[in-house]
Amino acid sequence: MANIQYVTKEGLAKLRAELKQLESVERPRITQQIADARDKGDLSENAEYDAAKEAQGLLESRISKLQDQVANARIIDASQLDASKISILSIVKIKNLANKQEMTYKLVPESESDLKTGKISVNTPIAKGLLGKKPGEIAEITLPNGNQLQFEIIDFSFEE
C-alpha cells in the first residue's frame, strides 16, 4: 500500500531536485570510483573498491527512498483549508504566557520542518496544541516531559 505523504509545492520541488542530483551527478561519480578501483587489481583486498561499493549501496537506497516519496507525494492545496482557524501551512504568532515571549512559527508537514527557519512539524506537541485554534484563544500544551505550557494565539495567516 502506498504511503501517501503530504507536502508543499516547495517541499516537492526540493525532493525532486535532490533526486535529480543523486541520479545525474552522484550515481555516475560512484560508478566511476568503482571502475577506477576495479582497475587497480585484486578486489578481495581492495579497500577503495569496498568503500565505493558501500557508498553505491547507500546512494541507491537514498535514491529509492526519494523515488517513493516523490511518487507518493500529494501537494497540500491551501485553498481547500479552513482559513478561519489554525491548520497546516498556517503562520502562527503566539505568546508564551509564562515568560511573555512572542514567537512566530509556520506549521508544515514533518518532512519540511526546520526550526532555524521557524517551520515546525504539525506532529509536534506545540503544533498539535495550536491546530484548530483562533486568535485570542489559549493553547494549553503538555510536553513529552510532562511540563505544561500556555500560549496565547495572537494572530495567524496562510502563505502559499
Coordinates of N, CA, C and O in Angstrom, one line a residue:
M1 N 0.8 -1.2 0.0 CA 0.0 0.0 0.0 C 0.9 1.2 0.0 O 1.9 1.3 0.7
A2 N 0.5 2.2 -0.8 CA 1.3 3.5 -0.9 C 1.2 4.2 0.4 O 0.2 4.3 1.1
N3 N 2.4 4.8 0.7 CA 2.5 5.6 2.0 C 2.4 7.1 1.5 O 3.4 7.7 1.3
I4 N 1.2 7.6 1.4 CA 1.0 9.0 1.0 C 1.6 10.0 1.9 O 1.4 9.9 3.1
Q5 N 2.3 10.9 1.4 CA 3.0 11.9 2.2 C 2.5 13.3 1.7 O 2.7 13.6 0.5
Y6 N 2.0 14.1 2.5 CA 1.6 15.4 2.1 C 2.7 16.4 2.2 O 3.5 16.4 3.2
V7 N 2.9 17.2 1.2 CA 4.0 18.1 1.1 C 3.5 19.5 0.5 O 2.4 19.5 -0.1
T8 N 4.3 20.5 0.6 CA 4.0 21.7 -0.1 C 4.7 21.7 -1.4 O 5.5 20.8 -1.7
K9 N 4.3 22.6 -2.3 CA 4.9 22.7 -3.6 C 6.4 22.8 -3.5 O 7.2 22.2 -4.2
E10 N 6.9 23.7 -2.5 CA 8.3 23.9 -2.3 C 9.0 22.6 -1.8 O 10.1 22.3 -2.3
G11 N 8.3 21.9 -1.0 CA 8.9 20.6 -0.5 C 9.0 19.6 -1.5 O 10.0 18.9 -1.6
L12 N 8.0 19.5 -2.4 CA 8.1 18.5 -3.6 C 9.2 18.9 -4.5 O 10.0 18.1 -5.0
A13 N 9.4 20.2 -4.8 CA 10.5 20.7 -5.6 C 11.8 20.3 -5.0 O 12.8 19.9 -5.8
K14 N 12.0 20.4 -3.7 CA 13.3 20.1 -3.1 C 13.5 18.6 -3.2 O 14.7 18.2 -3.5
L15 N 12.5 17.8 -3.0 CA 12.7 16.3 -3.2 C 13.1 16.0 -4.6 O 14.0 15.2 -4.8
R16 N 12.4 16.6 -5.6 CA 12.8 16.3 -7.0 C 14.2 16.8 -7.3 O 14.9 16.1 -8.1
A17 N 14.6 17.9 -6.8 CA 15.9 18.4 -7.1 C 17.0 17.5 -6.5 O 18.0 17.2 -7.1
E18 N 16.8 17.0 -5.2 CA 17.7 16.1 -4.6 C 17.8 14.8 -5.4 O 18.9 14.3 -5.7
L19 N 16.7 14.3 -5.8 CA 16.6 13.1 -6.6 C 17.4 13.2 -7.9 O 18.2 12.4 -8.3
K20 N 17.2 14.3 -8.6 CA 17.9 14.6 -9.9 C 19.4 14.7 -9.7 O 20.2 14.1 -10.4
Q21 N 19.8 15.4 -8.6 CA 21.2 15.5 -8.3 C 21.9 14.1 -8.0 O 22.9 13.8 -8.5
L22 N 21.2 13.3 -7.2 CA 21.7 12.0 -6.9 C 21.8 11.1 -8.2 O 22.8 10.4 -8.4
E23 N 20.8 11.1 -9.0 CA 20.7 10.3 -10.2 C 21.7 10.7 -11.3 O 22.3 9.9 -11.9
S24 N 21.8 12.1 -11.5 CA 22.6 12.5 -12.6 C 24.0 12.9 -12.3 O 24.9 13.0 -13.2
V25 N 24.3 13.1 -11.0 CA 25.7 13.5 -10.6 C 26.4 12.5 -9.7 O 27.4 12.0 -10.1
E26 N 25.7 12.1 -8.6 CA 26.3 11.2 -7.7 C 26.4 9.8 -8.2 O 27.5 9.1 -8.0
R27 N 25.4 9.3 -8.8 CA 25.4 7.9 -9.3 C 26.6 7.7 -10.3 O 27.4 6.8 -10.1
P28 N 26.7 8.6 -11.3 CA 27.9 8.4 -12.3 C 29.2 8.5 -11.6 O 30.2 7.8 -11.9
R29 N 29.3 9.4 -10.6 CA 30.6 9.6 -9.9 C 31.0 8.3 -9.1 O 32.1 7.9 -9.2
I30 N 30.0 7.7 -8.4 CA 30.3 6.5 -7.7 C 30.6 5.3 -8.7 O 31.5 4.5 -8.4
T31 N 29.9 5.3 -9.8 CA 30.2 4.3 -10.8 C 31.6 4.4 -11.3 O 32.3 3.4 -11.5
Q32 N 32.1 5.6 -11.5 CA 33.4 5.8 -11.9 C 34.4 5.4 -10.8 O 35.5 4.8 -11.1
Q33 N 34.1 5.7 -9.6 CA 35.0 5.3 -8.5 C 35.2 3.8 -8.4 O 36.2 3.3 -8.2
I34 N 34.0 3.1 -8.7 CA 34.1 1.6 -8.7 C 34.9 1.1 -9.8 O 35.8 0.2 -9.6
A35 N 34.8 1.7 -11.0 CA 35.6 1.3 -12.2 C 37.0 1.6 -11.9 O 37.9 0.7 -12.2
D36 N 37.4 2.7 -11.3 CA 38.8 3.1 -11.1 C 39.4 2.1 -10.1 O 40.5 1.6 -10.2
A37 N 38.6 1.7 -9.0 CA 39.1 0.8 -8.0 C 39.3 -0.6 -8.6 O 40.2 -1.3 -8.3
R38 N 38.4 -1.0 -9.5 CA 38.4 -2.3 -10.1 C 39.7 -2.4 -11.0 O 40.3 -3.5 -11.0
D39 N 40.1 -1.3 -11.6 CA 41.3 -1.3 -12.5 C 42.5 -1.5 -11.7 O 43.6 -1.8 -12.3
K40 N 42.5 -1.4 -10.4 CA 43.7 -1.5 -9.5 C 44.0 -2.9 -9.2 O 45.0 -3.2 -8.4
G41 N 43.3 -3.9 -9.6 CA 43.6 -5.3 -9.4 C 42.7 -6.0 -8.5 O 41.5 -5.8 -8.5
D42 N 43.4 -6.9 -7.7 CA 42.7 -7.8 -6.8 C 41.6 -7.2 -5.9 O 41.9 -6.4 -5.1
L43 N 40.4 -7.5 -6.2 CA 39.2 -6.9 -5.5 C 39.1 -7.4 -4.1 O 38.5 -6.8 -3.2
S44 N 39.7 -8.6 -3.7 CA 39.5 -9.2 -2.4 C 40.2 -8.4 -1.3 O 39.8 -8.4 -0.2
E45 N 41.2 -7.6 -1.7 CA 41.9 -6.8 -0.7 C 42.0 -5.3 -1.1 O 42.9 -4.6 -0.8
N46 N 40.9 -4.9 -1.8 CA 40.9 -3.5 -2.3 C 39.9 -2.7 -1.5 O 38.7 -2.7 -1.7
A47 N 40.4 -1.9 -0.6 CA 39.6 -1.1 0.3 C 38.8 0.0 -0.4 O 37.7 0.3 -0.1
E48 N 39.4 0.6 -1.5 CA 38.8 1.6 -2.3 C 37.5 1.0 -2.9 O 36.5 1.6 -3.0
Y49 N 37.7 -0.2 -3.5 CA 36.5 -0.9 -4.1 C 35.4 -1.1 -3.1 O 34.2 -0.8 -3.4
D50 N 35.8 -1.7 -2.0 CA 34.8 -1.9 -0.9 C 34.1 -0.7 -0.5 O 32.8 -0.7 -0.3
A51 N 34.8 0.4 -0.3 CA 34.2 1.7 0.1 C 33.3 2.2 -0.9 O 32.2 2.7 -0.6
A52 N 33.7 2.1 -2.2 CA 32.9 2.6 -3.3 C 31.6 1.8 -3.4 O 30.5 2.4 -3.7
K53 N 31.7 0.5 -3.3 CA 30.5 -0.4 -3.4 C 29.6 0.0 -2.2 O 28.3 0.0 -2.4
E54 N 30.1 0.2 -1.0 CA 29.2 0.6 0.1 C 28.6 1.9 -0.1 O 27.4 2.0 0.1
A55 N 29.3 2.9 -0.6 CA 28.7 4.2 -0.9 C 27.7 4.0 -2.0 O 26.6 4.7 -1.9
Q56 N 27.9 3.1 -3.0 CA 26.9 2.9 -4.0 C 25.6 2.3 -3.4 O 24.5 2.8 -3.8
G57 N 25.7 1.4 -2.5 CA 24.6 0.8 -1.8 C 23.8 1.9 -1.1 O 22.5 1.9 -1.2
L58 N 24.5 2.7 -0.3 CA 23.8 3.8 0.4 C 23.1 4.8 -0.5 O 22.0 5.2 -0.3
L59 N 23.8 5.1 -1.6 CA 23.2 6.0 -2.6 C 22.0 5.5 -3.2 O 20.9 6.1 -3.4
E60 N 22.0 4.2 -3.7 CA 20.9 3.6 -4.3 C 19.7 3.5 -3.3 O 18.5 3.6 -3.7
S61 N 20.0 3.2 -2.1 CA 18.9 3.2 -1.0 C 18.3 4.6 -0.9 O 17.0 4.7 -0.9
R62 N 19.1 5.6 -0.9 CA 18.5 7.0 -0.8 C 17.7 7.3 -2.0 O 16.7 7.9 -1.9
I63 N 18.2 7.0 -3.2 CA 17.5 7.2 -4.5 C 16.2 6.5 -4.4 O 15.1 7.1 -4.8
S64 N 16.2 5.3 -4.0 CA 14.9 4.5 -4.0 C 13.9 5.2 -3.0 O 12.7 5.3 -3.3
K65 N 14.4 5.6 -1.8 CA 13.5 6.3 -0.9 C 12.9 7.5 -1.4 O 11.7 7.8 -1.3
L66 N 13.8 8.3 -2.1 CA 13.3 9.6 -2.7 C 12.3 9.3 -3.8 O 11.3 10.1 -4.0
Q67 N 12.5 8.3 -4.6 CA 11.6 8.0 -5.7 C 10.2 7.6 -5.1 O 9.2 8.0 -5.7
D68 N 10.2 6.9 -4.0 CA 9.0 6.5 -3.4 C 8.3 7.8 -2.8 O 7.1 7.9 -3.0
Q69 N 9.1 8.7 -2.2 CA 8.5 9.9 -1.6 C 7.9 10.7 -2.7 O 6.8 11.3 -2.5
V70 N 8.6 10.9 -3.8 CA 8.1 11.7 -4.9 C 6.8 11.1 -5.5 O 5.8 11.7 -5.8
A71 N 6.9 9.8 -5.7 CA 5.7 9.1 -6.3 C 4.5 9.1 -5.4 O 3.3 9.2 -5.9
N72 N 4.7 9.1 -4.1 CA 3.5 9.1 -3.2 C 3.2 10.5 -2.6 O 2.4 10.6 -1.7
A73 N 3.9 11.5 -3.1 CA 3.7 12.9 -2.6 C 2.3 13.5 -3.1 O 2.0 13.3 -4.2
R74 N 1.6 14.1 -2.2 CA 0.4 14.8 -2.6 C 0.6 16.3 -2.1 O 0.9 16.5 -0.9
I75 N 0.4 17.2 -3.0 CA 0.6 18.6 -2.6 C -0.6 19.1 -1.8 O -1.8 18.9 -2.2
I76 N -0.4 19.8 -0.7 CA -1.4 20.4 0.1 C -2.0 21.6 -0.6 O -1.2 22.5 -1.0
D77 N -3.3 21.6 -0.9 CA -3.9 22.7 -1.5 C -4.4 23.7 -0.5 O -5.4 23.4 0.2
A78 N -3.7 24.8 -0.3 CA -4.1 25.8 0.7 C -5.5 26.3 0.5 O -6.1 26.7 1.5
S79 N -6.0 26.3 -0.7 CA -7.3 26.9 -1.0 C -8.4 26.0 -0.4 O -9.5 26.4 -0.2
Q80 N -8.0 24.7 -0.1 CA -9.0 23.8 0.5 C -9.0 23.8 2.0 O -9.8 23.1 2.6
L81 N -8.1 24.6 2.6 CA -8.0 24.6 4.1 C -9.0 25.6 4.7 O -9.3 26.6 4.0
D82 N -9.4 25.4 5.9 CA -10.3 26.3 6.6 C -9.5 27.5 7.1 O -8.7 27.3 8.0
A83 N -9.7 28.6 6.5 CA -8.9 29.8 6.8 C -9.4 30.5 8.1 O -8.8 31.5 8.5
S84 N -10.4 30.0 8.7 CA -10.9 30.6 9.9 C -10.2 30.1 11.2 O -10.4 30.7 12.3
K85 N -9.4 29.1 11.1 CA -8.7 28.5 12.2 C -7.3 28.0 11.8 O -7.1 27.7 10.6
I86 N -6.5 27.8 12.8 CA -5.1 27.4 12.5 C -5.1 25.9 12.0 O -5.8 25.1 12.6
S87 N -4.4 25.7 10.9 CA -4.2 24.4 10.3 C -2.8 24.3 9.7 O -2.0 25.3 9.8
I88 N -2.5 23.2 9.0 CA -1.3 23.1 8.4 C -1.1 24.2 7.4 O -2.1 24.7 6.8
L89 N 0.1 24.7 7.2 CA 0.5 25.9 6.4 C 0.2 27.2 7.1 O 0.5 28.3 6.5
S90 N -0.4 27.2 8.3 CA -0.6 28.5 9.0 C 0.7 29.0 9.5 O 1.6 28.3 9.9
I91 N 0.8 30.4 9.4 CA 1.9 31.1 10.1 C 1.3 31.7 11.3 O 0.4 32.5 11.2
V92 N 1.7 31.2 12.5 CA 1.1 31.5 13.8 C 2.0 32.3 14.6 O 3.1 32.0 14.9
K93 N 1.4 33.4 15.1 CA 2.2 34.3 16.1 C 1.6 34.0 17.5 O 0.3 34.2 17.7
I94 N 2.4 33.5 18.4 CA 1.9 33.2 19.7 C 2.8 33.9 20.8 O 3.9 34.3 20.5
K95 N 2.2 33.9 22.0 CA 2.9 34.5 23.1 C 2.9 33.5 24.3 O 1.8 33.0 24.7
N96 N 4.1 33.1 24.8 CA 4.2 32.2 25.9 C 3.7 33.0 27.1 O 4.3 34.0 27.5
L97 N 2.7 32.5 27.8 CA 2.1 33.3 28.9 C 3.0 33.2 30.1 O 2.9 34.1 31.0
A98 N 4.0 32.3 30.2 CA 4.9 32.2 31.4 C 5.9 33.3 31.3 O 6.2 34.0 32.3
N99 N 6.6 33.5 30.1 CA 7.7 34.4 30.0 C 7.4 35.6 29.1 O 8.2 36.5 28.9
K100 N 6.1 35.7 28.6 CA 5.7 36.8 27.7 C 6.4 36.9 26.4 O 6.3 37.9 25.7
Q101 N 7.2 35.9 26.1 CA 8.0 35.9 24.8 C 7.0 35.6 23.6 O 6.2 34.6 23.7
E102 N 7.2 36.4 22.6 CA 6.4 36.1 21.4 C 7.2 35.3 20.3 O 8.4 35.6 20.2
M103 N 6.6 34.4 19.7 CA 7.2 33.6 18.6 C 6.3 33.5 17.4 O 5.1 33.5 17.6
T104 N 6.9 33.2 16.3 CA 6.2 33.0 15.1 C 6.6 31.7 14.5 O 7.8 31.5 14.3
Y105 N 5.7 30.8 14.1 CA 6.0 29.5 13.5 C 5.1 29.3 12.3 O 4.0 29.7 12.3
K106 N 5.6 28.6 11.4 CA 4.8 28.1 10.3 C 4.7 26.6 10.5 O 5.6 25.9 10.7
L107 N 3.4 26.1 10.4 CA 3.1 24.7 10.6 C 3.2 24.0 9.3 O 2.5 24.3 8.4
V108 N 4.1 23.0 9.2 CA 4.4 22.4 7.9 C 4.4 20.9 8.1 O 4.4 20.3 9.2
P109 N 4.3 20.1 6.9 CA 4.5 18.7 7.0 C 5.8 18.3 7.7 O 6.8 19.0 7.6
E110 N 5.8 17.1 8.4 CA 7.0 16.7 9.1 C 8.3 16.7 8.3 O 9.3 17.2 8.7
S111 N 8.2 16.3 7.0 CA 9.4 16.3 6.2 C 10.0 17.6 5.9 O 11.1 17.7 5.4
E112 N 9.2 18.7 6.1 CA 9.7 20.0 5.8 C 10.0 20.9 7.0 O 10.4 22.1 6.9
S113 N 10.0 20.3 8.2 CA 10.2 21.1 9.4 C 11.7 21.5 9.5 O 12.6 20.8 9.0
D114 N 11.9 22.8 9.9 CA 13.2 23.3 10.1 C 13.1 24.5 11.1 O 12.7 25.6 10.8
L115 N 13.5 24.2 12.3 CA 13.3 25.1 13.4 C 14.1 26.4 13.2 O 13.7 27.5 13.6
K116 N 15.2 26.3 12.5 CA 16.1 27.5 12.2 C 15.3 28.5 11.4 O 15.5 29.7 11.5
T117 N 14.4 28.1 10.5 CA 13.6 29.0 9.7 C 12.2 29.2 10.2 O 11.3 29.7 9.6
G118 N 11.9 28.7 11.4 CA 10.6 28.8 12.1 C 9.6 27.9 11.5 O 8.4 28.2 11.7
K119 N 9.9 26.8 10.9 CA 9.0 25.8 10.4 C 8.9 24.6 11.4 O 10.0 24.0 11.5
I120 N 7.8 24.4 12.0 CA 7.7 23.3 12.9 C 6.6 22.3 12.3 O 5.7 22.7 11.7
S121 N 6.9 21.0 12.6 CA 6.0 19.9 12.1 C 4.7 20.0 12.8 O 4.6 20.3 14.0
V122 N 3.6 19.7 12.0 CA 2.3 19.7 12.6 C 2.2 18.5 13.6 O 1.2 18.4 14.4
N123 N 3.2 17.6 13.6 CA 3.2 16.5 14.6 C 3.8 16.8 15.9 O 3.8 15.9 16.8
T124 N 4.4 18.0 16.1 CA 5.0 18.3 17.4 C 3.9 18.7 18.4 O 2.8 19.1 18.0
P125 N 4.2 18.5 19.7 CA 3.1 18.8 20.7 C 2.7 20.3 20.6 O 1.5 20.5 20.8
I126 N 3.6 21.2 20.3 CA 3.1 22.6 20.3 C 2.2 22.8 19.1 O 1.1 23.4 19.2
A127 N 2.5 22.3 17.9 CA 1.7 22.5 16.7 C 0.3 21.8 17.0 O -0.7 22.4 16.6
K128 N 0.3 20.6 17.5 CA -0.9 19.9 17.8 C -1.8 20.7 18.7 O -3.0 20.7 18.5
G129 N -1.2 21.4 19.7 CA -2.0 22.2 20.6 C -2.6 23.5 19.9 O -3.5 24.0 20.4
L130 N -1.9 23.9 18.8 CA -2.4 25.1 18.2 C -3.4 24.8 17.1 O -4.3 25.7 16.8
L131 N -3.4 23.6 16.5 CA -4.4 23.3 15.5 C -5.8 23.5 15.9 O -6.2 23.1 17.0
G132 N -6.6 24.2 15.0 CA -8.0 24.4 15.3 C -8.3 25.7 16.1 O -9.4 26.0 16.3
K133 N -7.3 26.3 16.6 CA -7.4 27.5 17.5 C -7.6 28.8 16.6 O -7.3 28.8 15.4
K134 N -8.1 29.8 17.3 CA -8.3 31.1 16.7 C -7.6 32.2 17.5 O -7.3 32.0 18.7
P135 N -7.3 33.4 16.9 CA -6.7 34.5 17.7 C -7.5 34.8 19.0 O -8.7 34.8 19.0
G136 N -6.8 35.0 20.0 CA -7.4 35.3 21.3 C -7.5 34.0 22.2 O -7.7 34.2 23.4
E137 N -7.5 32.9 21.6 CA -7.6 31.6 22.4 C -6.3 31.3 23.0 O -5.2 31.7 22.6
I138 N -6.4 30.5 24.1 CA -5.2 30.0 24.8 C -5.0 28.5 24.5 O -6.0 27.7 24.6
A139 N -3.8 28.2 24.1 CA -3.5 26.8 23.8 C -2.7 26.2 25.0 O -1.7 26.8 25.4
E140 N -3.3 25.2 25.6 CA -2.6 24.5 26.7 C -1.9 23.3 26.2 O -2.6 22.4 25.7
I141 N -0.6 23.2 26.3 CA 0.2 22.2 25.7 C 0.9 21.4 26.7 O 1.6 22.0 27.6
T142 N 0.8 20.1 26.7 CA 1.6 19.2 27.6 C 2.8 18.7 26.8 O 2.6 18.0 25.7
L143 N 4.0 19.0 27.2 CA 5.2 18.5 26.5 C 5.5 17.0 26.9 O 5.0 16.5 27.9
P144 N 6.3 16.3 26.1 CA 6.6 14.9 26.5 C 7.2 14.7 27.9 O 7.0 13.7 28.5
N145 N 7.9 15.8 28.4 CA 8.4 15.6 29.7 C 7.4 15.9 30.8 O 7.8 15.9 32.0
G146 N 6.2 16.2 30.4 CA 5.1 16.4 31.4 C 4.9 17.9 31.7 O 3.9 18.2 32.4
N147 N 5.8 18.8 31.3 CA 5.6 20.2 31.6 C 4.4 20.7 30.8 O 4.1 20.3 29.7
Q148 N 3.7 21.7 31.4 CA 2.6 22.4 30.8 C 3.0 23.7 30.3 O 3.7 24.5 31.0
L149 N 2.6 24.1 29.1 CA 2.9 25.4 28.6 C 1.5 26.0 28.1 O 0.6 25.3 27.7
Q150 N 1.4 27.3 28.2 CA 0.2 28.0 27.8 C 0.7 29.1 26.8 O 1.6 29.9 27.1
F151 N 0.0 29.1 25.6 CA 0.3 30.1 24.6 C -1.0 30.8 24.2 O -2.0 30.2 24.0
E152 N -0.9 32.1 24.1 CA -2.0 32.9 23.6 C -1.8 33.0 22.1 O -0.7 33.4 21.7
I153 N -2.8 32.7 21.3 CA -2.7 32.9 19.9 C -2.9 34.4 19.6 O -4.0 34.9 19.9
I154 N -1.9 35.1 19.1 CA -2.0 36.5 18.8 C -2.6 36.7 17.4 O -3.6 37.5 17.2
D155 N -2.1 35.9 16.4 CA -2.6 36.1 15.1 C -2.1 34.9 14.3 O -1.2 34.2 14.7
F156 N -2.8 34.7 13.1 CA -2.3 33.7 12.2 C -2.7 34.1 10.8 O -3.6 34.9 10.6
S157 N -1.9 33.5 9.8 CA -2.3 33.8 8.4 C -1.8 32.5 7.6 O -1.2 31.6 8.1
F158 N -2.1 32.5 6.3 CA -1.7 31.5 5.4 C -0.8 32.0 4.4 O -1.0 33.2 3.9
E159 N 0.2 31.2 4.0 CA 1.1 31.7 2.9 C 1.2 30.5 2.0 O 1.4 29.3 2.4
E160 N 1.0 30.7 0.7 CA 1.2 29.6 -0.2 C 2.6 29.6 -0.8 O 3.3 30.5 -0.9

